C-alpha cells in the first residue's frame, strides 16, 4: 500500500487514534554506526538528525555516484552499480576513514542466532540494501515528526525506556526487523523442503507459515480480522508486494510480543548505543554472535 507523503501519513495515524497513543515500528535503521560517528565527530543521533541535509551536511542525503564523492558529510553510496564490481563497500570503508567493513554496521546489525548480518547502513544497491529506506525514513518522516510539537513523538531507545515513552508520548517510534522475528513466531523458511530452500518471495512458501502465524495469534489472544486471516492463509497474494505485507505482519506480531511482555524490548545498557547507534526492538543482546 502506497502511503503518499510520509509525514502526512503519520499525522493521519495520530488523528485516527484520537486520544490514544500510537506505537509504530519501521523496518529501516534508526541510528548511526559508532565508528562512523566518531570519524564524523557526532555524539548524539537525535540532536544530529534535524541538521542532516543542511549547512555542513547539505549533501548528506545525496547518494554518491563515485568513490571520490564519498565522505563523512556524504556517506550514502553508490547511486547506481550498472557494471559489476564497479562499486564496492570497500570504497565506503576507505572514504569514511574506517579500519574495516565492520565499522559500517551498528552492534545490533551483527549476525545473530536467527539471521545473518544486516546490510551496511550506507549501501544503496542490491536486494538487501537499507540505505534508501534510511534516507526516506529520516528525511521525510522522522525529522518532520520531531519538529511537529503536536505529534509528541519519541524515538526508542534514544528518548528513554519503552515503557516510559509509551506512557508519556502520543507517538512512539521503534526500529523493527521482521527477519529477527521469524524464529520468535516459529517461522523457518529453511525447513520447508529438502530439494530447495524456502523463500519469503514465494506465495506458496509464505502460505506454509499460516499455521504458525495463526497459532501464535490464538495462543496470545491477539484478534486477527477475517481479512488478515485470509491474507495470511493465502500467503499474501501473488503480487511482488506480497512479501512486504508478510514482513509487515510478522513485524507487527513481533511488536505485540514486546507489548504483551512475552519478549523483552531489549533495552540497551551501552550509553553509546542509546545515544548514537539505536537498537532493534525485541533483539536480545545475548543472541548476537559477532
CSV table of C-alpha atoms in Angstrom, one decimal:
chain,number,residue,atom,x,y,z
A,1,UNK,CA,0.0,0.0,0.0
A,2,UNK,CA,1.3,3.4,-1.0
A,3,UNK,CA,1.1,5.9,1.8
A,4,UNK,CA,1.9,9.1,-0.1
A,5,UNK,CA,3.7,11.8,1.9
A,6,UNK,CA,5.2,10.1,5.0
A,7,UNK,CA,4.6,12.9,7.4
A,8,UNK,CA,1.0,13.3,6.3
A,9,UNK,CA,0.5,9.6,6.7
A,10,UNK,CA,1.9,9.8,10.3
A,11,UNK,CA,-0.4,12.7,11.1
A,12,UNK,CA,-3.3,10.6,9.8
A,13,UNK,CA,-2.3,7.8,12.1
A,14,UNK,CA,-2.3,10.2,15.1
A,15,UNK,CA,-5.7,11.6,14.1
A,16,UNK,CA,-7.2,8.1,13.7
A,17,UNK,CA,-6.0,7.1,17.2
A,18,UNK,CA,-7.9,10.1,18.7
A,19,UNK,CA,-6.7,10.4,22.3
A,20,UNK,CA,-4.9,7.1,22.3
A,21,UNK,CA,-1.2,6.6,21.9
A,22,UNK,CA,0.4,5.2,18.7
A,23,UNK,CA,3.3,2.7,18.7
A,24,UNK,CA,4.9,2.4,15.3
A,25,UNK,CA,7.6,0.1,14.1
A,26,UNK,CA,9.7,0.8,11.0
A,27,UNK,CA,11.8,-1.6,9.1
A,28,UNK,CA,14.7,0.9,8.4
A,29,UNK,CA,17.8,1.6,10.5
A,30,UNK,CA,17.4,4.4,13.1
A,31,UNK,CA,20.8,5.4,14.4
A,32,UNK,CA,24.4,5.6,13.2
A,33,UNK,CA,27.4,3.1,13.4
A,34,UNK,CA,29.6,4.3,16.2
A,35,UNK,CA,32.8,4.1,14.1
A,36,UNK,CA,31.3,6.4,11.5
A,37,UNK,CA,30.0,8.7,14.2
A,38,UNK,CA,33.5,9.0,15.8
A,39,UNK,CA,35.1,9.8,12.4
A,40,UNK,CA,32.4,12.4,11.6
A,41,UNK,CA,32.6,14.0,15.1
A,42,UNK,CA,29.0,13.1,16.0
A,43,UNK,CA,28.0,12.3,19.6
A,44,UNK,CA,24.1,12.2,19.6
A,45,UNK,CA,21.9,10.9,16.8
A,46,UNK,CA,18.7,12.7,17.8
A,47,UNK,CA,20.5,16.0,18.1
A,48,UNK,CA,22.2,15.5,14.8
A,49,UNK,CA,19.2,14.3,12.8
A,50,UNK,CA,17.5,17.7,12.2
A,51,UNK,CA,20.7,19.2,10.8
A,52,UNK,CA,21.3,16.4,8.2
A,53,UNK,CA,20.6,17.8,4.7
A,54,UNK,CA,21.5,21.4,5.9
A,55,UNK,CA,24.7,23.5,6.2
A,56,UNK,CA,27.8,21.4,6.5
A,57,UNK,CA,25.6,18.3,6.0
A,58,UNK,CA,23.7,19.8,3.0
A,59,UNK,CA,24.6,16.8,0.7
A,60,UNK,CA,24.2,14.1,3.3
A,61,UNK,CA,21.2,12.6,1.5
A,62,UNK,CA,22.7,13.0,-2.0
A,63,UNK,CA,23.9,9.4,-2.9
A,64,UNK,CA,27.5,9.5,-4.1
A,65,UNK,CA,27.9,8.3,-7.7
A,66,UNK,CA,31.7,7.7,-7.4
A,67,UNK,CA,34.2,6.8,-4.6
A,68,UNK,CA,35.7,10.3,-4.7
A,69,UNK,CA,32.4,11.8,-3.8
A,70,UNK,CA,32.0,9.8,-0.5
A,71,UNK,CA,32.8,11.5,2.8
A,72,UNK,CA,31.5,11.8,6.3
A,73,UNK,CA,29.1,14.5,5.2
A,74,UNK,CA,28.0,12.4,2.1
A,75,UNK,CA,28.1,8.8,3.2
A,76,UNK,CA,25.5,7.1,1.1
A,77,UNK,CA,26.8,5.1,-1.9
A,78,UNK,CA,26.5,4.1,-4.8
A,79,UNK,CA,24.0,6.0,-6.9
A,80,UNK,CA,24.0,3.1,-9.3
A,81,UNK,CA,26.1,0.0,-10.0
A,82,UNK,CA,25.4,-0.9,-13.6
A,83,UNK,CA,28.8,-2.6,-14.0
A,84,UNK,CA,29.5,-5.5,-11.7
A,85,UNK,CA,32.4,-4.7,-9.4
A,86,UNK,CA,32.5,-1.0,-10.3
A,87,UNK,CA,31.1,-0.1,-6.8
A,88,UNK,CA,32.4,-1.8,-3.7
A,89,UNK,CA,31.7,-1.5,0.0
A,90,UNK,CA,35.5,-1.1,0.4
A,91,UNK,CA,35.1,2.3,-1.1
A,92,UNK,CA,32.9,3.3,1.8
A,93,UNK,CA,35.4,1.9,4.3
A,94,UNK,CA,38.2,3.9,2.8
A,95,UNK,CA,36.4,7.2,2.3
A,96,UNK,CA,34.8,7.2,5.7
A,97,UNK,CA,38.2,6.5,7.4
A,98,UNK,CA,37.1,3.2,8.9
A,99,UNK,CA,39.5,0.5,9.8
A,100,UNK,CA,37.4,-2.4,8.4
A,101,UNK,CA,34.0,-3.2,7.0
A,102,UNK,CA,32.6,-3.9,10.5
A,103,UNK,CA,32.7,-0.2,11.0
A,104,UNK,CA,29.8,0.2,8.6
A,105,UNK,CA,27.4,-1.6,10.9
A,106,UNK,CA,26.0,-0.9,14.3
A,107,UNK,CA,26.2,-3.5,17.1
A,108,UNK,CA,22.6,-4.6,16.5
A,109,UNK,CA,23.3,-5.1,12.8
A,110,UNK,CA,25.6,-8.0,13.5
A,111,UNK,CA,24.9,-11.7,12.9
A,112,UNK,CA,22.5,-13.4,15.3
A,113,UNK,CA,21.3,-16.9,16.0
A,114,UNK,CA,18.3,-16.1,13.8
A,115,UNK,CA,19.8,-14.3,10.8
A,116,UNK,CA,23.0,-13.1,9.1
A,117,UNK,CA,24.4,-9.6,9.4
A,118,UNK,CA,22.4,-6.7,8.1
A,119,UNK,CA,23.5,-4.8,5.0
A,120,UNK,CA,25.8,-1.9,5.8
A,121,UNK,CA,23.6,1.2,6.5
A,122,UNK,CA,25.0,3.5,3.8
A,123,UNK,CA,25.0,0.9,1.0
A,124,UNK,CA,22.2,1.7,-1.6
A,125,UNK,CA,22.1,-1.1,-4.2
A,126,UNK,CA,21.1,-4.7,-4.1
A,127,UNK,CA,18.1,-6.6,-2.8
A,128,UNK,CA,19.0,-6.3,0.9
A,129,UNK,CA,20.3,-2.7,0.9
A,130,UNK,CA,18.8,-0.4,3.6
A,131,UNK,CA,20.4,2.9,2.6
A,132,UNK,CA,17.5,4.3,0.5
A,133,UNK,CA,15.0,3.4,3.2
A,134,UNK,CA,17.1,5.2,5.8
A,135,UNK,CA,17.2,8.3,3.7
A,136,UNK,CA,13.5,8.4,3.2
A,137,UNK,CA,12.7,7.4,6.8
A,138,UNK,CA,15.0,10.0,8.3
A,139,UNK,CA,14.5,12.9,5.9
A,140,UNK,CA,10.8,12.6,5.1
A,141,UNK,CA,9.4,11.1,8.3
A,142,UNK,CA,11.4,11.3,11.5
A,143,UNK,CA,12.8,14.8,11.1
A,144,UNK,CA,9.4,16.4,10.2
A,145,UNK,CA,7.7,14.4,13.0
A,146,UNK,CA,10.2,15.5,15.6
A,147,UNK,CA,9.8,19.1,14.5
A,148,UNK,CA,5.9,19.0,14.9
A,149,UNK,CA,5.2,19.6,18.6
A,150,UNK,CA,1.6,18.5,18.2
A,151,UNK,CA,2.7,14.9,17.5
A,152,UNK,CA,4.7,14.5,20.7
A,153,UNK,CA,7.0,11.9,19.0
A,154,UNK,CA,9.6,9.9,20.9
A,155,UNK,CA,12.1,7.5,19.3
A,156,UNK,CA,13.1,4.4,21.3
A,157,UNK,CA,15.7,3.9,22.7
A,158,UNK,CA,17.1,7.4,22.3
A,159,UNK,CA,14.5,9.2,24.3
A,160,UNK,CA,14.3,6.6,27.1
A,161,UNK,CA,12.9,3.1,28.1
A,162,UNK,CA,10.0,1.9,26.0
A,163,UNK,CA,7.5,1.6,28.9
A,164,UNK,CA,8.2,5.2,30.0
A,165,UNK,CA,7.9,6.6,26.5
A,166,UNK,CA,4.6,4.8,25.8
A,167,UNK,CA,3.1,6.4,29.0
A,168,UNK,CA,4.4,9.9,28.3
A,169,UNK,CA,4.2,10.4,24.5
A,170,UNK,CA,1.5,10.5,21.9
A,171,UNK,CA,3.6,8.6,19.3
A,172,UNK,CA,6.4,6.2,20.0
A,173,UNK,CA,8.7,5.0,17.1
A,174,UNK,CA,10.9,2.0,17.2
A,175,UNK,CA,13.1,0.2,14.7
A,176,UNK,CA,11.9,-3.3,13.8
A,177,UNK,CA,13.5,-6.1,11.8
A,178,UNK,CA,11.0,-8.8,10.6
A,179,UNK,CA,13.8,-11.2,9.9
A,180,UNK,CA,14.6,-11.1,13.6
A,181,UNK,CA,11.0,-12.0,14.5
A,182,UNK,CA,10.7,-15.2,12.4
A,183,UNK,CA,12.0,-17.6,15.0
A,184,UNK,CA,10.0,-15.8,17.7
A,185,UNK,CA,6.9,-16.8,15.8
A,186,UNK,CA,8.1,-20.3,14.9
A,187,UNK,CA,8.7,-19.4,11.2
A,188,UNK,CA,11.6,-21.1,9.4
A,189,UNK,CA,12.0,-21.0,5.6
A,190,UNK,CA,14.9,-23.3,5.8
A,191,UNK,CA,12.7,-26.1,7.0
A,192,UNK,CA,10.3,-26.0,4.0
A,193,UNK,CA,11.8,-28.8,2.0
A,194,UNK,CA,14.9,-30.8,1.2
A,195,UNK,CA,15.1,-30.1,-2.5
A,196,UNK,CA,15.1,-26.3,-2.4
A,197,UNK,CA,15.5,-23.5,0.1
A,198,UNK,CA,12.3,-21.8,1.1
A,199,UNK,CA,11.8,-18.1,0.3
A,200,UNK,CA,9.5,-15.4,1.6
A,201,UNK,CA,9.3,-14.2,-2.0
A,202,UNK,CA,7.2,-17.2,-3.0
A,203,UNK,CA,3.5,-17.1,-2.2
A,204,UNK,CA,3.3,-20.8,-1.6
A,205,UNK,CA,6.2,-20.7,0.9
A,206,UNK,CA,4.6,-17.8,2.8
A,207,UNK,CA,1.3,-19.7,2.9
A,208,UNK,CA,3.1,-22.7,4.5
A,209,UNK,CA,3.6,-20.5,7.6
A,210,UNK,CA,0.0,-19.6,8.1
A,211,UNK,CA,-0.5,-22.3,10.7
A,212,UNK,CA,2.3,-21.0,12.8
A,213,UNK,CA,1.2,-17.3,12.5
A,214,UNK,CA,-2.4,-18.0,13.3
A,215,UNK,CA,-1.5,-20.4,16.0
A,216,UNK,CA,0.6,-17.6,17.6
A,217,UNK,CA,-2.4,-15.3,17.5
A,218,UNK,CA,-4.6,-17.8,19.3
A,219,UNK,CA,-2.0,-18.5,22.0
A,220,UNK,CA,-1.5,-14.9,22.7
A,221,UNK,CA,-5.2,-13.9,22.4
A,222,UNK,CA,-4.4,-11.4,19.6
A,223,UNK,CA,-7.5,-10.9,17.5
A,224,UNK,CA,-6.9,-11.3,13.8
A,225,UNK,CA,-9.5,-9.9,11.4
A,226,UNK,CA,-11.2,-12.1,8.9
A,227,UNK,CA,-9.4,-10.2,6.0
A,228,UNK,CA,-6.0,-10.6,7.6
A,229,UNK,CA,-6.6,-14.2,8.4
A,230,UNK,CA,-7.5,-14.8,4.7
A,231,UNK,CA,-4.4,-13.0,3.6
A,232,UNK,CA,-2.1,-15.0,5.9
A,233,UNK,CA,-3.7,-18.3,4.8
A,234,UNK,CA,-3.3,-17.2,1.1
A,235,UNK,CA,0.4,-16.3,1.5
A,236,UNK,CA,-0.5,-12.6,1.0
A,237,UNK,CA,-1.3,-13.0,-2.7
A,238,UNK,CA,0.8,-13.5,-5.8
A,239,UNK,CA,1.9,-9.9,-6.4
A,240,UNK,CA,5.5,-8.8,-5.8
A,241,UNK,CA,4.3,-6.8,-2.8
A,242,UNK,CA,3.2,-10.0,-1.0
A,243,UNK,CA,6.5,-10.4,0.8
A,244,UNK,CA,6.3,-6.8,2.1
A,245,UNK,CA,2.8,-7.5,3.5
A,246,UNK,CA,4.1,-10.7,5.0
A,247,UNK,CA,7.0,-9.0,6.7
A,248,UNK,CA,4.9,-6.1,7.9
A,249,UNK,CA,2.6,-8.6,9.6
A,250,UNK,CA,5.5,-10.5,11.1
A,251,UNK,CA,7.0,-7.2,12.4
A,252,UNK,CA,3.6,-6.3,13.9
A,253,UNK,CA,3.3,-9.6,15.7
A,254,UNK,CA,6.9,-9.1,17.0
A,255,UNK,CA,5.9,-5.7,18.4
A,256,UNK,CA,2.8,-7.2,20.0
A,257,UNK,CA,5.1,-9.8,21.6
A,258,UNK,CA,7.0,-7.0,23.3
A,259,UNK,CA,3.9,-5.0,24.3
A,260,UNK,CA,2.4,-8.2,25.8
A,261,UNK,CA,5.5,-8.8,27.8
A,262,UNK,CA,6.2,-12.1,26.1
A,263,UNK,CA,9.5,-10.8,24.9
A,264,UNK,CA,11.7,-8.0,26.4
A,265,UNK,CA,12.2,-4.9,24.3
A,266,UNK,CA,15.9,-5.3,24.6
A,267,UNK,CA,16.7,-2.0,26.3
A,268,UNK,CA,20.4,-1.3,25.6
A,269,UNK,CA,22.7,-0.8,28.5
A,270,UNK,CA,25.5,0.7,26.5
A,271,UNK,CA,25.3,4.5,26.6
A,272,UNK,CA,26.8,4.9,23.1
A,273,UNK,CA,24.1,2.6,21.8
A,274,UNK,CA,21.4,4.7,23.5
A,275,UNK,CA,22.8,8.0,22.2
A,276,UNK,CA,24.2,7.1,18.7
A,277,UNK,CA,23.5,3.6,17.4
A,278,UNK,CA,20.0,2.7,18.4
A,279,UNK,CA,18.6,-0.8,18.7
A,280,UNK,CA,16.2,-3.3,17.1
A,281,UNK,CA,13.1,-3.8,19.1
A,282,UNK,CA,13.0,-7.2,20.7
A,283,UNK,CA,16.6,-8.1,20.0
A,284,UNK,CA,18.3,-9.9,22.8
A,285,UNK,CA,22.0,-8.8,23.2
A,286,UNK,CA,22.8,-12.5,24.0
A,287,UNK,CA,21.6,-13.6,20.5
A,288,UNK,CA,24.4,-11.6,18.8
A,289,UNK,CA,27.2,-13.8,17.6
A,290,UNK,CA,29.7,-11.1,16.4
